[in-house]
């Protein structure tokens, strides 16, 4: 099944480094040029589901100079696998759209 958009954005945000919730929101906004802005409710509902599914984990440790109330999250191996599977599915869909003339050819700026 396709990953929900918020799920994919959160997992991608965690791919390169551990982050707390607000940092995830900022990362998603930065990566999308401000086109996607997750709201707090969506973020924490999705984080709860990802924790239950084992796609991310909550860390016990945090930087020494950080607010102790912040919770940090890390993508798991299963989470990385899910993103890679979804990226492959999206790539195949884009290829079909290109073949049908509904998306620009690879490397095209049109």
PDB file of C-alpha atoms in Angstrom:
ATOM      1  CA  UNK A   1       0.000   0.000   0.000  1.00  0.00           C
ATOM      2  CA  UNK A   2       1.181   3.529  -0.626  1.00  0.00           C
ATOM      3  CA  UNK A   3       2.536   5.385   2.375  1.00  0.00           C
ATOM      4  CA  UNK A   4       0.458   8.395   3.402  1.00  0.00           C
ATOM      5  CA  UNK A   5       2.139  11.659   2.423  1.00  0.00           C
ATOM      6  CA  UNK A   6       2.777  12.778   6.025  1.00  0.00           C
ATOM      7  CA  UNK A   7       4.335   9.403   6.828  1.00  0.00           C
ATOM      8  CA  UNK A   8       6.700   9.605   3.874  1.00  0.00           C
ATOM      9  CA  UNK A   9       7.729  13.164   4.727  1.00  0.00           C
ATOM     10  CA  UNK A  10       8.447  12.282   8.369  1.00  0.00           C
ATOM     11  CA  UNK A  11      10.475   9.201   7.480  1.00  0.00           C
ATOM     12  CA  UNK A  12      12.512  11.158   4.912  1.00  0.00           C
ATOM     13  CA  UNK A  13      13.099  13.919   7.491  1.00  0.00           C
ATOM     14  CA  UNK A  14      14.569  11.323   9.848  1.00  0.00           C
ATOM     15  CA  UNK A  15      16.709   9.622   7.200  1.00  0.00           C
ATOM     16  CA  UNK A  16      19.848  11.678   7.776  1.00  0.00           C
ATOM     17  CA  UNK A  17      19.718  12.527  11.484  1.00  0.00           C
ATOM     18  CA  UNK A  18      17.686  12.084  14.666  1.00  0.00           C
ATOM     19  CA  UNK A  19      15.195  14.895  15.232  1.00  0.00           C
ATOM     20  CA  UNK A  20      12.596  16.152  17.673  1.00  0.00           C
ATOM     21  CA  UNK A  21       9.088  17.047  16.523  1.00  0.00           C
ATOM     22  CA  UNK A  22       9.635  20.720  15.754  1.00  0.00           C
ATOM     23  CA  UNK A  23      12.818  19.907  13.803  1.00  0.00           C
ATOM     24  CA  UNK A  24      10.817  17.394  11.734  1.00  0.00           C
ATOM     25  CA  UNK A  25       8.260  20.107  10.911  1.00  0.00           C
ATOM     26  CA  UNK A  26      11.037  22.481   9.861  1.00  0.00           C
ATOM     27  CA  UNK A  27      12.772  19.817   7.762  1.00  0.00           C
ATOM     28  CA  UNK A  28       9.594  18.958   5.870  1.00  0.00           C
ATOM     29  CA  UNK A  29       8.897  22.611   5.177  1.00  0.00           C
ATOM     30  CA  UNK A  30      12.499  23.226   4.041  1.00  0.00           C
ATOM     31  CA  UNK A  31      12.668  20.151   1.793  1.00  0.00           C
ATOM     32  CA  UNK A  32       9.421  21.102   0.064  1.00  0.00           C
ATOM     33  CA  UNK A  33      10.197  24.804  -0.233  1.00  0.00           C
ATOM     34  CA  UNK A  34       7.306  25.537   2.114  1.00  0.00           C
ATOM     35  CA  UNK A  35       4.790  23.660  -0.052  1.00  0.00           C
ATOM     36  CA  UNK A  36       4.118  21.129   2.717  1.00  0.00           C
ATOM     37  CA  UNK A  37       3.568  22.271   6.279  1.00  0.00           C
ATOM     38  CA  UNK A  38       2.472  19.512   8.604  1.00  0.00           C
ATOM     39  CA  UNK A  39       0.311  20.588  11.491  1.00  0.00           C
ATOM     40  CA  UNK A  40       1.125  19.482  15.036  1.00  0.00           C
ATOM     41  CA  UNK A  41      -1.845  17.111  15.252  1.00  0.00           C
ATOM     42  CA  UNK A  42      -0.888  15.303  12.048  1.00  0.00           C
ATOM     43  CA  UNK A  43       2.749  15.136  13.121  1.00  0.00           C
ATOM     44  CA  UNK A  44       2.160  13.540  16.508  1.00  0.00           C
ATOM     45  CA  UNK A  45      -0.656  11.242  15.346  1.00  0.00           C
ATOM     46  CA  UNK A  46       1.633   9.985  12.595  1.00  0.00           C
ATOM     47  CA  UNK A  47       4.619   9.679  14.953  1.00  0.00           C
ATOM     48  CA  UNK A  48       2.500   7.579  17.336  1.00  0.00           C
ATOM     49  CA  UNK A  49       1.495   5.259  14.483  1.00  0.00           C
ATOM     50  CA  UNK A  50       5.088   5.003  13.203  1.00  0.00           C
ATOM     51  CA  UNK A  51       6.287   4.077  16.699  1.00  0.00           C
ATOM     52  CA  UNK A  52       3.596   1.380  16.951  1.00  0.00           C
ATOM     53  CA  UNK A  53       4.573   0.012  13.524  1.00  0.00           C
ATOM     54  CA  UNK A  54       8.268  -0.034  14.418  1.00  0.00           C
ATOM     55  CA  UNK A  55       9.202   2.330  11.593  1.00  0.00           C
ATOM     56  CA  UNK A  56      10.728   4.856  13.996  1.00  0.00           C
ATOM     57  CA  UNK A  57      11.928   4.689  17.584  1.00  0.00           C
ATOM     58  CA  UNK A  58      12.017   7.212  20.386  1.00  0.00           C
ATOM     59  CA  UNK A  59      15.478   7.832  21.792  1.00  0.00           C
ATOM     60  CA  UNK A  60      16.335   7.928  25.478  1.00  0.00           C
ATOM     61  CA  UNK A  61      19.349  10.167  24.934  1.00  0.00           C
ATOM     62  CA  UNK A  62      19.360  13.804  23.813  1.00  0.00           C
ATOM     63  CA  UNK A  63      21.984  16.524  23.473  1.00  0.00           C
ATOM     64  CA  UNK A  64      23.198  17.818  26.857  1.00  0.00           C
ATOM     65  CA  UNK A  65      22.210  21.401  26.139  1.00  0.00           C
ATOM     66  CA  UNK A  66      18.723  20.539  24.869  1.00  0.00           C
ATOM     67  CA  UNK A  67      15.311  20.999  26.470  1.00  0.00           C
ATOM     68  CA  UNK A  68      14.614  17.821  28.470  1.00  0.00           C
ATOM     69  CA  UNK A  69      10.952  17.878  27.373  1.00  0.00           C
ATOM     70  CA  UNK A  70      11.850  17.262  23.746  1.00  0.00           C
ATOM     71  CA  UNK A  71      11.505  13.748  22.443  1.00  0.00           C
ATOM     72  CA  UNK A  72      13.898  12.637  19.734  1.00  0.00           C
ATOM     73  CA  UNK A  73      13.097  10.099  17.042  1.00  0.00           C
ATOM     74  CA  UNK A  74      15.160   7.881  14.728  1.00  0.00           C
ATOM     75  CA  UNK A  75      14.151   5.950  11.641  1.00  0.00           C
ATOM     76  CA  UNK A  76      14.565   2.174  12.009  1.00  0.00           C
ATOM     77  CA  UNK A  77      15.813  -0.339   9.464  1.00  0.00           C
ATOM     78  CA  UNK A  78      12.180  -1.287   8.803  1.00  0.00           C
ATOM     79  CA  UNK A  79      11.369   2.399   8.262  1.00  0.00           C
ATOM     80  CA  UNK A  80      14.175   2.756   5.724  1.00  0.00           C
ATOM     81  CA  UNK A  81      12.924  -0.352   3.925  1.00  0.00           C
ATOM     82  CA  UNK A  82       9.406   1.125   3.760  1.00  0.00           C
ATOM     83  CA  UNK A  83      10.695   4.396   2.269  1.00  0.00           C
ATOM     84  CA  UNK A  84      12.777   2.536  -0.296  1.00  0.00           C
ATOM     85  CA  UNK A  85       9.774   0.405  -1.273  1.00  0.00           C
ATOM     86  CA  UNK A  86       7.599   3.513  -1.592  1.00  0.00           C
ATOM     87  CA  UNK A  87      10.251   5.353  -3.607  1.00  0.00           C
ATOM     88  CA  UNK A  88      10.394   2.411  -6.020  1.00  0.00           C
ATOM     89  CA  UNK A  89       6.611   2.389  -6.347  1.00  0.00           C
ATOM     90  CA  UNK A  90       6.555   6.135  -7.048  1.00  0.00           C
ATOM     91  CA  UNK A  91       9.349   5.775  -9.599  1.00  0.00           C
ATOM     92  CA  UNK A  92       7.388   3.069 -11.434  1.00  0.00           C
ATOM     93  CA  UNK A  93       4.240   5.231 -11.395  1.00  0.00           C
ATOM     94  CA  UNK A  94       6.191   8.202 -12.763  1.00  0.00           C
ATOM     95  CA  UNK A  95       7.590   5.973 -15.512  1.00  0.00           C
ATOM     96  CA  UNK A  96       4.061   4.954 -16.510  1.00  0.00           C
ATOM     97  CA  UNK A  97       2.959   8.601 -16.511  1.00  0.00           C
ATOM     98  CA  UNK A  98       5.935   9.490 -18.742  1.00  0.00           C
ATOM     99  CA  UNK A  99       5.080   6.680 -21.160  1.00  0.00           C
ATOM    100  CA  UNK A 100       1.515   7.987 -21.344  1.00  0.00           C
ATOM    101  CA  UNK A 101       2.772  11.516 -22.053  1.00  0.00           C
ATOM    102  CA  UNK A 102       1.493  12.797 -18.714  1.00  0.00           C
ATOM    103  CA  UNK A 103       4.857  13.720 -17.199  1.00  0.00           C
ATOM    104  CA  UNK A 104       8.038  15.246 -18.632  1.00  0.00           C
ATOM    105  CA  UNK A 105      10.663  12.834 -19.892  1.00  0.00           C
ATOM    106  CA  UNK A 106      13.611  12.191 -17.591  1.00  0.00           C
ATOM    107  CA  UNK A 107      16.052  15.114 -17.669  1.00  0.00           C
ATOM    108  CA  UNK A 108      13.518  17.381 -19.402  1.00  0.00           C
ATOM    109  CA  UNK A 109      12.834  20.809 -17.921  1.00  0.00           C
ATOM    110  CA  UNK A 110       9.374  21.054 -19.496  1.00  0.00           C
TER     111      UNK A 110
END
